[in-house]
Short mmCIF file of C-alpha atoms and ligand atoms in Angstrom, two decimals:
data_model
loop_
_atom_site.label_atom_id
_atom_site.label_comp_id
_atom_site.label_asym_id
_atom_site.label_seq_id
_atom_site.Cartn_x
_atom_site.Cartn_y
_atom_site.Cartn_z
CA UNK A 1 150.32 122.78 128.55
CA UNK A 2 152.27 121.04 131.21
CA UNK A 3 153.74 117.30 130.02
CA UNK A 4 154.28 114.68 132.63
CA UNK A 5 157.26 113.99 134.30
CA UNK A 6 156.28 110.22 133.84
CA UNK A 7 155.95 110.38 130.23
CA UNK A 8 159.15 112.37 129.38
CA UNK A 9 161.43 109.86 131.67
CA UNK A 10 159.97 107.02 129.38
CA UNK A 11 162.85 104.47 128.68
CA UNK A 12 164.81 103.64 125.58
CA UNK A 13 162.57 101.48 123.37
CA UNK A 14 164.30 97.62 122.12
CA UNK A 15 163.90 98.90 118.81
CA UNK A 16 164.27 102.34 117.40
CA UNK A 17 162.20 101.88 114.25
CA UNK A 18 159.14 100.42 114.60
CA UNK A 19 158.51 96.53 114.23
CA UNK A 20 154.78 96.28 112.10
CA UNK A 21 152.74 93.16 112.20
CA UNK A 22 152.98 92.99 109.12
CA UNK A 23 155.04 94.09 106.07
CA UNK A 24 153.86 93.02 102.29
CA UNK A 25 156.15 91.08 99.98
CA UNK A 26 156.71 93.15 96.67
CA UNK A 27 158.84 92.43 93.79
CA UNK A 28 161.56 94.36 92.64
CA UNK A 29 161.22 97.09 90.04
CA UNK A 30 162.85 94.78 87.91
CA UNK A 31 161.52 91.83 88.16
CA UNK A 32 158.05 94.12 87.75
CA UNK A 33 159.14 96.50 84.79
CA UNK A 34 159.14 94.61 82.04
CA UNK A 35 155.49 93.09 82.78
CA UNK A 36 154.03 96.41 82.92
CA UNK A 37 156.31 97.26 79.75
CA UNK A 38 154.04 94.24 77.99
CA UNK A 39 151.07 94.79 79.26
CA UNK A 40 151.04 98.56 78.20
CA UNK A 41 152.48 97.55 74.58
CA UNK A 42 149.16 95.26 74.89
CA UNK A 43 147.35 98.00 75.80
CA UNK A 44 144.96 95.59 77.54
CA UNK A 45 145.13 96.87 81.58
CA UNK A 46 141.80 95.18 82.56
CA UNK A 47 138.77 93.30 81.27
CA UNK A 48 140.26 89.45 81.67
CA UNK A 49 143.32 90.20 80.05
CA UNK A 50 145.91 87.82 79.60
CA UNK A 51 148.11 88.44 82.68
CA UNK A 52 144.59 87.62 84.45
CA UNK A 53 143.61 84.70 82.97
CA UNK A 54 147.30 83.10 83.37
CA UNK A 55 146.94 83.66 86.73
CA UNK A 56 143.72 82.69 86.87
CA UNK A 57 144.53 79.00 85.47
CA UNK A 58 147.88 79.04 87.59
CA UNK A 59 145.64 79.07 90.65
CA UNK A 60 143.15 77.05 89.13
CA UNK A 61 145.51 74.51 88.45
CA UNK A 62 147.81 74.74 91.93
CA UNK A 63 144.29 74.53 94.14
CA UNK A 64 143.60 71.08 92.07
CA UNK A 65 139.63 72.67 91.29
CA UNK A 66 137.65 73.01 88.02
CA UNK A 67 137.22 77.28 88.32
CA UNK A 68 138.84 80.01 89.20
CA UNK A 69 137.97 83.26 89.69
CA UNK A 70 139.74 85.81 90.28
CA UNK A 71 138.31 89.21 92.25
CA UNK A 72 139.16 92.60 92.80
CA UNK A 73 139.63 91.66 96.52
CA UNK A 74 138.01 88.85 98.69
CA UNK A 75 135.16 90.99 100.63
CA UNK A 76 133.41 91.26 96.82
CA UNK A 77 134.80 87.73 95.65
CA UNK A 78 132.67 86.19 98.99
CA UNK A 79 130.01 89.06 98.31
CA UNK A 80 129.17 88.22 95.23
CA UNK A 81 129.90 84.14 96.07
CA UNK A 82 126.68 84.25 98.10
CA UNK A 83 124.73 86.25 95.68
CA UNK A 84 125.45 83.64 93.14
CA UNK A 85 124.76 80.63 95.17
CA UNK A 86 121.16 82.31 95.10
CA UNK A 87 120.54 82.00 99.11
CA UNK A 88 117.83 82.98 101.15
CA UNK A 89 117.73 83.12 104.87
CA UNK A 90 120.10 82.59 107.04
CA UNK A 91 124.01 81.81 107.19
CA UNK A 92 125.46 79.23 109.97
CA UNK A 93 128.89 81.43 110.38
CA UNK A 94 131.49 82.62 113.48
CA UNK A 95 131.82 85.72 114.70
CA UNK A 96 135.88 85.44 115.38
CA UNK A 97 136.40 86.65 112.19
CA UNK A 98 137.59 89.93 110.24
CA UNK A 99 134.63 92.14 109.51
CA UNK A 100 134.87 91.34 105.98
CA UNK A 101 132.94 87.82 106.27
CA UNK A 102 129.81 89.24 108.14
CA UNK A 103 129.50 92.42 106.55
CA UNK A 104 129.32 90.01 103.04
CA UNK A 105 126.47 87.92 104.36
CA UNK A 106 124.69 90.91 105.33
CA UNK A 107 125.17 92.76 102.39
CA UNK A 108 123.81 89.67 100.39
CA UNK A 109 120.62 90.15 101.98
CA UNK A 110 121.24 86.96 104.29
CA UNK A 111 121.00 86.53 108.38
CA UNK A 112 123.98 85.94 110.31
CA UNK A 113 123.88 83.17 112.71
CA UNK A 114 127.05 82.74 115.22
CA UNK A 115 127.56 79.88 116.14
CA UNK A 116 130.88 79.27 118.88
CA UNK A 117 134.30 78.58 118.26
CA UNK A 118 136.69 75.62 119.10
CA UNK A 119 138.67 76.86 122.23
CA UNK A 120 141.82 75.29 120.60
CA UNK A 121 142.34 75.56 116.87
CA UNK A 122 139.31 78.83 116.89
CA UNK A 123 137.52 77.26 113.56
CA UNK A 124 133.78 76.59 113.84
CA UNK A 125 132.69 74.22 116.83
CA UNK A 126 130.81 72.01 114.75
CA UNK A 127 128.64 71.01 117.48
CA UNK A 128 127.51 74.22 117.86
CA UNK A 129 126.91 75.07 114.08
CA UNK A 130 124.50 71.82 114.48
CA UNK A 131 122.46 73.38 117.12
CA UNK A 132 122.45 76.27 114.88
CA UNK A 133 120.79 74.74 112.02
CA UNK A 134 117.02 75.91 111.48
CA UNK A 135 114.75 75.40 108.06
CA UNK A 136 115.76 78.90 107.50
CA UNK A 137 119.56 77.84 107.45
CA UNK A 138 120.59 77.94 103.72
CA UNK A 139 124.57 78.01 103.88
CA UNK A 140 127.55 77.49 106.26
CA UNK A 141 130.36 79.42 105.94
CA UNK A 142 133.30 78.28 107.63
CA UNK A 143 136.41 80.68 108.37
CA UNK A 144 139.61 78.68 107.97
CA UNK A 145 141.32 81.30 110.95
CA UNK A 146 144.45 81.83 110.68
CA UNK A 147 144.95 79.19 107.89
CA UNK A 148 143.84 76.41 110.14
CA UNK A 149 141.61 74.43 108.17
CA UNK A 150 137.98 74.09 109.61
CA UNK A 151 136.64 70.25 110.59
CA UNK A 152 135.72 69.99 106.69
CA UNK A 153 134.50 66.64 106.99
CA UNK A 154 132.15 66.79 109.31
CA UNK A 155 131.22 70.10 108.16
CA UNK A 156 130.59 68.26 104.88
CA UNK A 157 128.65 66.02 106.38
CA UNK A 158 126.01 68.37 108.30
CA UNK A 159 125.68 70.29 104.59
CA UNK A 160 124.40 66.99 103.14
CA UNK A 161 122.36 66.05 105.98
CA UNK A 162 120.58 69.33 105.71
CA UNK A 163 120.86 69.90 102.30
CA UNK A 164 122.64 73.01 102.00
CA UNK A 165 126.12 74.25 100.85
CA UNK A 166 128.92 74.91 102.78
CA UNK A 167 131.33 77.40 101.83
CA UNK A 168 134.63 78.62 103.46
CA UNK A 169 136.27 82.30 103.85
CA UNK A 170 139.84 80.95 103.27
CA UNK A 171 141.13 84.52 103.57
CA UNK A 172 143.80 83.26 105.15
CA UNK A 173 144.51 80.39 104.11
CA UNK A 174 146.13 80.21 100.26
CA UNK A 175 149.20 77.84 100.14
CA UNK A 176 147.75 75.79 103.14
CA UNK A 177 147.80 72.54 103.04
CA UNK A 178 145.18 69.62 104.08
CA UNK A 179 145.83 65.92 104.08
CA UNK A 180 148.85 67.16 101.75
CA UNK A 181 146.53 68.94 99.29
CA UNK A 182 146.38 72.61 98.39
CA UNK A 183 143.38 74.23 100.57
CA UNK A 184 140.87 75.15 97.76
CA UNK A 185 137.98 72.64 96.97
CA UNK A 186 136.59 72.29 99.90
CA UNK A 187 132.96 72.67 100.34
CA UNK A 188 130.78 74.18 97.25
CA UNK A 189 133.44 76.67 97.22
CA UNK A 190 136.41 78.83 98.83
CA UNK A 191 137.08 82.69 99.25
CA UNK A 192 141.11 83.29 99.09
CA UNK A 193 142.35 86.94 99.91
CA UNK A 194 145.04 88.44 98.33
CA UNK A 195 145.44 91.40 100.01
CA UNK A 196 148.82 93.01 100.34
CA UNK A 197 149.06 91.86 104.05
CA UNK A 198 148.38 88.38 103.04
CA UNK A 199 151.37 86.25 101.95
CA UNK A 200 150.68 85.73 98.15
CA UNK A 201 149.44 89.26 97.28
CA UNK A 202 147.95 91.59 93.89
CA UNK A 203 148.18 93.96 96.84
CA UNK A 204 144.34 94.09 96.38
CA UNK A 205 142.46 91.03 94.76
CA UNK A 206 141.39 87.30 95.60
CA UNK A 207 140.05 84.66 94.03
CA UNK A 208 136.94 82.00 94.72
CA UNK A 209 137.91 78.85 93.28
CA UNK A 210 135.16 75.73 92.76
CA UNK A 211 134.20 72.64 90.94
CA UNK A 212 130.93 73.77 90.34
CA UNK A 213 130.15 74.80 87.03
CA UNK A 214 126.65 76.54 87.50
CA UNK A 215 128.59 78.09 89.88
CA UNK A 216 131.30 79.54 88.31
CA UNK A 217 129.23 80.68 84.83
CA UNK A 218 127.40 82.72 87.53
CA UNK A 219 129.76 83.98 89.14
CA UNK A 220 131.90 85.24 86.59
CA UNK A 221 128.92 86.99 85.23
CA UNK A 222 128.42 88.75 88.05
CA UNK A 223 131.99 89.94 88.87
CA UNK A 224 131.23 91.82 85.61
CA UNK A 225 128.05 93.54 86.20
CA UNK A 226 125.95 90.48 85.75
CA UNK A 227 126.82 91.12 82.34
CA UNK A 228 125.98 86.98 80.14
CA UNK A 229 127.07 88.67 76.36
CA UNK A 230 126.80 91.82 74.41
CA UNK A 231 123.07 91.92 74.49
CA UNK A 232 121.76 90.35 77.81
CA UNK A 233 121.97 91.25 81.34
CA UNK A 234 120.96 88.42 83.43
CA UNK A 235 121.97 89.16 87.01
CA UNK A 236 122.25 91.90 89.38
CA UNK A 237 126.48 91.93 89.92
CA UNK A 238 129.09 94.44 90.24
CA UNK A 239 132.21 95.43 88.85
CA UNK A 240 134.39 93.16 90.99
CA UNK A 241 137.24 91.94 88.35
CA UNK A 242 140.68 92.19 88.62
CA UNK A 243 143.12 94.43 86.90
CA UNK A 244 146.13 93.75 84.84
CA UNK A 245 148.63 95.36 86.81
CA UNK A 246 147.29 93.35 90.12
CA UNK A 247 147.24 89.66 88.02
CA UNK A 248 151.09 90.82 87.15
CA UNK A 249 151.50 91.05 91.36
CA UNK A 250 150.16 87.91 91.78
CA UNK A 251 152.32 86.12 88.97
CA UNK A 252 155.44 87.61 90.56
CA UNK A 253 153.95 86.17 93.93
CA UNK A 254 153.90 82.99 92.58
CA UNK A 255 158.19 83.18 92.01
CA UNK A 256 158.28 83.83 95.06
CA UNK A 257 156.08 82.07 97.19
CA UNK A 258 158.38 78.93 98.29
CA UNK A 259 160.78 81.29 99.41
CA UNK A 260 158.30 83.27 101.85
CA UNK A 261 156.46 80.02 103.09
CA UNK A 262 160.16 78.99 104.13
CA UNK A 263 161.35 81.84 105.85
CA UNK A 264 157.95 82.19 107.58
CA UNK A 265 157.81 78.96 108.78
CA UNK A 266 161.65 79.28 110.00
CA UNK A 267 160.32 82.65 112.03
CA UNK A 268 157.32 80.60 113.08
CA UNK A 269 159.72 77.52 114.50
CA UNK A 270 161.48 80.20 116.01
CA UNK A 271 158.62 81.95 118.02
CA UNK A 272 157.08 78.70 119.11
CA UNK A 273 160.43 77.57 120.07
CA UNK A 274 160.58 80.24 122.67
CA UNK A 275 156.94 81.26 123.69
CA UNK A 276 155.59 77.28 123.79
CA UNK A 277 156.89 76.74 127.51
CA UNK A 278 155.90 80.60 129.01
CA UNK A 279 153.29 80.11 131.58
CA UNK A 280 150.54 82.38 130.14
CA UNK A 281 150.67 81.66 126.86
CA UNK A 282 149.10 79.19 125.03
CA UNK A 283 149.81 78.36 121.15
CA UNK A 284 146.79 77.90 118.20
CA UNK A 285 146.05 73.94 117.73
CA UNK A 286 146.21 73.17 113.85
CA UNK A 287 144.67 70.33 113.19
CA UNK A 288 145.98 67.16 112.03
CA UNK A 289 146.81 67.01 108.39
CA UNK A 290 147.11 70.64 108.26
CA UNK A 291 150.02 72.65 107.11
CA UNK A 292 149.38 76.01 107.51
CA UNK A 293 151.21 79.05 105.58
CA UNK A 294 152.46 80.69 108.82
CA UNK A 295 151.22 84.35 107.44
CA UNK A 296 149.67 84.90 111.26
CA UNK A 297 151.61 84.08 114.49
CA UNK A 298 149.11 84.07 117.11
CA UNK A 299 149.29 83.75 120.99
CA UNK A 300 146.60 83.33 123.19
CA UNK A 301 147.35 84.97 126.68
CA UNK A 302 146.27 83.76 129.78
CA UNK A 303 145.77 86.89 132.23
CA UNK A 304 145.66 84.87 135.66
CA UNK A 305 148.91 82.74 134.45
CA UNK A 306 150.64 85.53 132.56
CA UNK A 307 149.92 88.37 134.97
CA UNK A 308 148.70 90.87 132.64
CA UNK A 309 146.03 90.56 130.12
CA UNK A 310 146.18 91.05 126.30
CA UNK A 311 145.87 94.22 125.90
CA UNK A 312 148.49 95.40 128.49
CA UNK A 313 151.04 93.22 126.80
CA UNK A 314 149.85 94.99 123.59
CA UNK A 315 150.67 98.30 125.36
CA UNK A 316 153.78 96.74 127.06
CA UNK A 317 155.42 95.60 123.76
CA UNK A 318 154.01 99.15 122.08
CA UNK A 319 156.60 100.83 124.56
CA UNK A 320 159.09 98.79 122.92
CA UNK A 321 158.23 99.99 119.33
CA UNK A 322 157.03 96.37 118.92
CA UNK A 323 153.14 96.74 116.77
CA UNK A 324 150.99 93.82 117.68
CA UNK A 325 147.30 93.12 116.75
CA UNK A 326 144.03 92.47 118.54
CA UNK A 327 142.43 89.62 116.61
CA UNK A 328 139.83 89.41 116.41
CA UNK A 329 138.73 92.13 118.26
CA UNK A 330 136.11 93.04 118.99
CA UNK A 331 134.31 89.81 117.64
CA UNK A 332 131.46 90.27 114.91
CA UNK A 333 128.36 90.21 117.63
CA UNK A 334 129.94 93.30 119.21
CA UNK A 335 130.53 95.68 116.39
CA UNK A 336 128.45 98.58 116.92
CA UNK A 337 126.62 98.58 113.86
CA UNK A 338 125.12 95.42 114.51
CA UNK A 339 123.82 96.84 117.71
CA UNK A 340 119.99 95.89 118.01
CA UNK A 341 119.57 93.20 115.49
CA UNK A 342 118.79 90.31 117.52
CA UNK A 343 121.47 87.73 115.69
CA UNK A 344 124.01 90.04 117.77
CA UNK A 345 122.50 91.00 120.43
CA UNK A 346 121.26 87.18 121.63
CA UNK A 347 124.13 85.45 120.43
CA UNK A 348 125.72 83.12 123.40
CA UNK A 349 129.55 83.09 122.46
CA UNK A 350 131.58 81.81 125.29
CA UNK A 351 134.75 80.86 123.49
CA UNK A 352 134.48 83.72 121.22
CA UNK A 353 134.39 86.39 123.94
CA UNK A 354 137.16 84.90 125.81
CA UNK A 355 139.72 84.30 122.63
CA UNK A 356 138.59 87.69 121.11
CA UNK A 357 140.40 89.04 124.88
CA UNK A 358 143.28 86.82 124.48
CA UNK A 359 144.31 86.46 120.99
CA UNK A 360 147.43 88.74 120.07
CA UNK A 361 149.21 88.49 116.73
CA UNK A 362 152.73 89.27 116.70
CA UNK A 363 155.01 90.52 114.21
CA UNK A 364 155.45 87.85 111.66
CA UNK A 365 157.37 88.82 107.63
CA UNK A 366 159.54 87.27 105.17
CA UNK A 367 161.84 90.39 106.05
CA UNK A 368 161.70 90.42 109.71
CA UNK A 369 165.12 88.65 111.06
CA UNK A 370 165.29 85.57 113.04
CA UNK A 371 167.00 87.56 115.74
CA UNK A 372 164.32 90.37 115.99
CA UNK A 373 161.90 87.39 117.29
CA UNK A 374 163.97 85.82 119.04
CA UNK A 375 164.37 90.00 120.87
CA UNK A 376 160.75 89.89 120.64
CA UNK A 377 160.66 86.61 122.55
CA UNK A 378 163.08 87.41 125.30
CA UNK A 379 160.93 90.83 125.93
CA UNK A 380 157.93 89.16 126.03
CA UNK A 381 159.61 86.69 128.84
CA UNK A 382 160.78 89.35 130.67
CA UNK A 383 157.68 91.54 130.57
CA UNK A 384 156.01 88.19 132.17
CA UNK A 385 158.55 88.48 134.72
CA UNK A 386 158.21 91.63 135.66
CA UNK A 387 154.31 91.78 135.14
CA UNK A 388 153.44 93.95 138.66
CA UNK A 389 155.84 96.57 137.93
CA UNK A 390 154.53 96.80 134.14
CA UNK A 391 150.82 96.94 135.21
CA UNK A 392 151.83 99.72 137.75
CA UNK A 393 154.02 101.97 135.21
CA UNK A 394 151.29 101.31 132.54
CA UNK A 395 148.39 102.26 135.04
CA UNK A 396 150.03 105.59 136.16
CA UNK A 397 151.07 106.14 132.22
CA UNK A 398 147.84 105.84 131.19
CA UNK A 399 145.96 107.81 133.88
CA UNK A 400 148.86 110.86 133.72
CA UNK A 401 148.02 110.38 129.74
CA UNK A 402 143.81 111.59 130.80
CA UNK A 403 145.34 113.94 133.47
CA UNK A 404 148.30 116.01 132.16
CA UNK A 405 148.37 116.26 128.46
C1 PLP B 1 138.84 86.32 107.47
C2 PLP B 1 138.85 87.37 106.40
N1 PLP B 1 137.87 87.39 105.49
C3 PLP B 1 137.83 88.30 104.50
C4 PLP B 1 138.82 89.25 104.37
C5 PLP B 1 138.73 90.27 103.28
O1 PLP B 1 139.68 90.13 102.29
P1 PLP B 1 140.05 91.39 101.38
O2 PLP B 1 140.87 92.31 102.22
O3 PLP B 1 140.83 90.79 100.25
O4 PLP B 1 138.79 92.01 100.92
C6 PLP B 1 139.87 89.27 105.29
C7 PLP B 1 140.94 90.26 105.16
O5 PLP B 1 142.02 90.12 105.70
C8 PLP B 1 139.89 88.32 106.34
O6 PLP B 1 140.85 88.34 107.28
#
């Protein structure tokens, strides 16, 4: 096999090791050690043990709502939210989202409906989720992206015009704020995830939090196997709880989570500080009242301004060891396996398709140094600057990559 002169003579990358997206915030063995050491003199590792149902009120309590419950991870916790809302028909929802939200809809036996985006902040263009509404709309769900809270109001305001609940996918969103309250009880009810990418993590888990009882007695029933007591079965769930060992993650998240939201939002000052004035890039609008968590830092990049488009900066900074993310790409209407069901195939999503090219989310950590992004920054400058010569070398790199190897 012959190998490229182009591709051997590749230059020294900024960093030698390379600098994830992402990185999850784990405790120390110590800090950890002794919790499992209780929890196996217990003996009690799952089944709403008491690890679980601290953490359970902790959150319950910190979100300001009636219920809590926690979930083996959000996809089930918003899976099994719909199924217990009893809904029929179809779901007012976005498609510039994480696969996660649809994929829950549809698996609930419910119709997706996209409805656009706002250009600015990307949460639901209320507008457009009015001219969505049918008599076969049962639910909105709203998809607080990026921790940006969704116009809840008047999102409010359209469910009790037409009679139906709204709910939000808040995946992102724990430890946001709205009008200085904890996001949480908005809407009939939330979806938080608590993945191990996500801030606040039981590495896998989440938790959908309410303040309506009929609600949460169903629920809860049907995160274990629609189970009611030892001699009735009285809905169709799943085995969605949570463990011991991830409710001990979560209460060691909990130590530390004022630490992380301040070194993320020092990291976040930091990128915006540098990346606000580049021609080419534009920042995400939170709205007013909103404090978000800082656990994404997005950029939206303007091809004709910036002089390459999203995905060659993607490439660009991969050169550079640097590993950035397409969100949300490709956006729900595309994905394959919705291919020939008309709610994908007709849907008109103008914003959508043109932030699901643009949006790139950069490395953002409680670990990752104030000068790395401020290195990340500079590059990111000078790859504008030099934006001919990179589309050129990129280009010839990527065509010797189908020719010669
Ligand atoms: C918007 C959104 N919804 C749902 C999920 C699913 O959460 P989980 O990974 O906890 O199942 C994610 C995951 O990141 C997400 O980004």
């Amino acid at each position: 096999m012959m190998i490229c002169p182009k591709i051997i003579s590749k230059k020294r990358p900024l960093f030698t090791e390379p600098i994830f997206v992402v990185r999850p915030n784990l405790p120390s063995a110590e800090e950890l050690s002794p919790l499992i050491a209780e929890m196996l003199k217990k003996r009690q590792v799952t089944n709403f043990g008491d690890f679980h149902n601290e953490l359970e009120e902790r959150i319950r309590r910190l979100c300001n709502v009636k219920y809590a419950v926690l979930c083996c991870n959000g996809t089930v916790g918003l899976f099994l939210l719909l199924r217990a809302l009893g809904l029929k028909g179809k779901v007012v929802t976005t498609a510039f989202t994480f696969p996660a939200t649809v994929h829950s809809v549809f698996m609930a036996g419910l119709e997706p409906v996209f409805c656009d985006i706002d250009p600015d902040g990307y949460t639901l263009d209320v507008d457009s989720v009015e001219r969505s509404i049918t008599k076969d709309t049962s639910c909105i769900l709203g998809v607080n992206v990026f921790g940006n809270v969704c116009d809840v109001e008047r999102l409010q305001a359209l469910g009790k015009k037409h009679n139906i609940p709204v709910i939000y996918d808040s995946a992102h969103a724990f430890l946001c704020k709205y009008k200085n309250k904890y996001v949480g009880g908005f809407g009939y009810a939330e979806m938080f995830s608590f993945h191990a990418t996500k801030l606040f993590t039981t590495i896998e888990g989440g938790v959908v939090t309410t303040n309506n009882r009929r609600l949460y007695v169903k629920l809860k029933q049907l995160i274990n196997f629609g189970i009611k007591d030892e001699e009735s079965v009285t809905g169709i769930g799943l085995n969605g709880k949570m463990s011991e060992i991830n409710a001990i993650f979560g209460l060691l998240s909990f130590e530390q989570k004022d630490n992380i939201l301040m070194k993320l939002a020092r990291l976040s000052e930091c990128y915006k500080k540098h990346l606000s004035a580049v021609p080419g890039i534009k920042l995400q609008k939170v709205r007013e009242g909103c404090k978000i968590n800082n656990q994404y830092m997005t950029i939206e990049v303007i091809p004709e301004e910036f002089g390459l488009t999203r995905d060659e900066l993607y490439e660009a900074l991969k050169e550079d060891n640097i590993i950035t993310r397409k969100y949300f790409y490709p956006p729900a209407h595309k994905y394959e396996c919705y291919r020939g069901f008309e709610f994908a195939d007709k849907a008109r999503l103008a914003n959508t398709d043109t932030l699901s090219q643009r949006i790139l989310c950069l490395p953002i950590y409680a670990t990752l140094k104030i000068e790395d992004v401020k290195k990340i920054c500079d590059l990111i400058v000078s790859i504008r600057d030099n934006s001919k010569k990179i589309r050129s070398r990129l280009k010839s790199r990527s065509s010797c990559r189908k020719n010669c190897v």
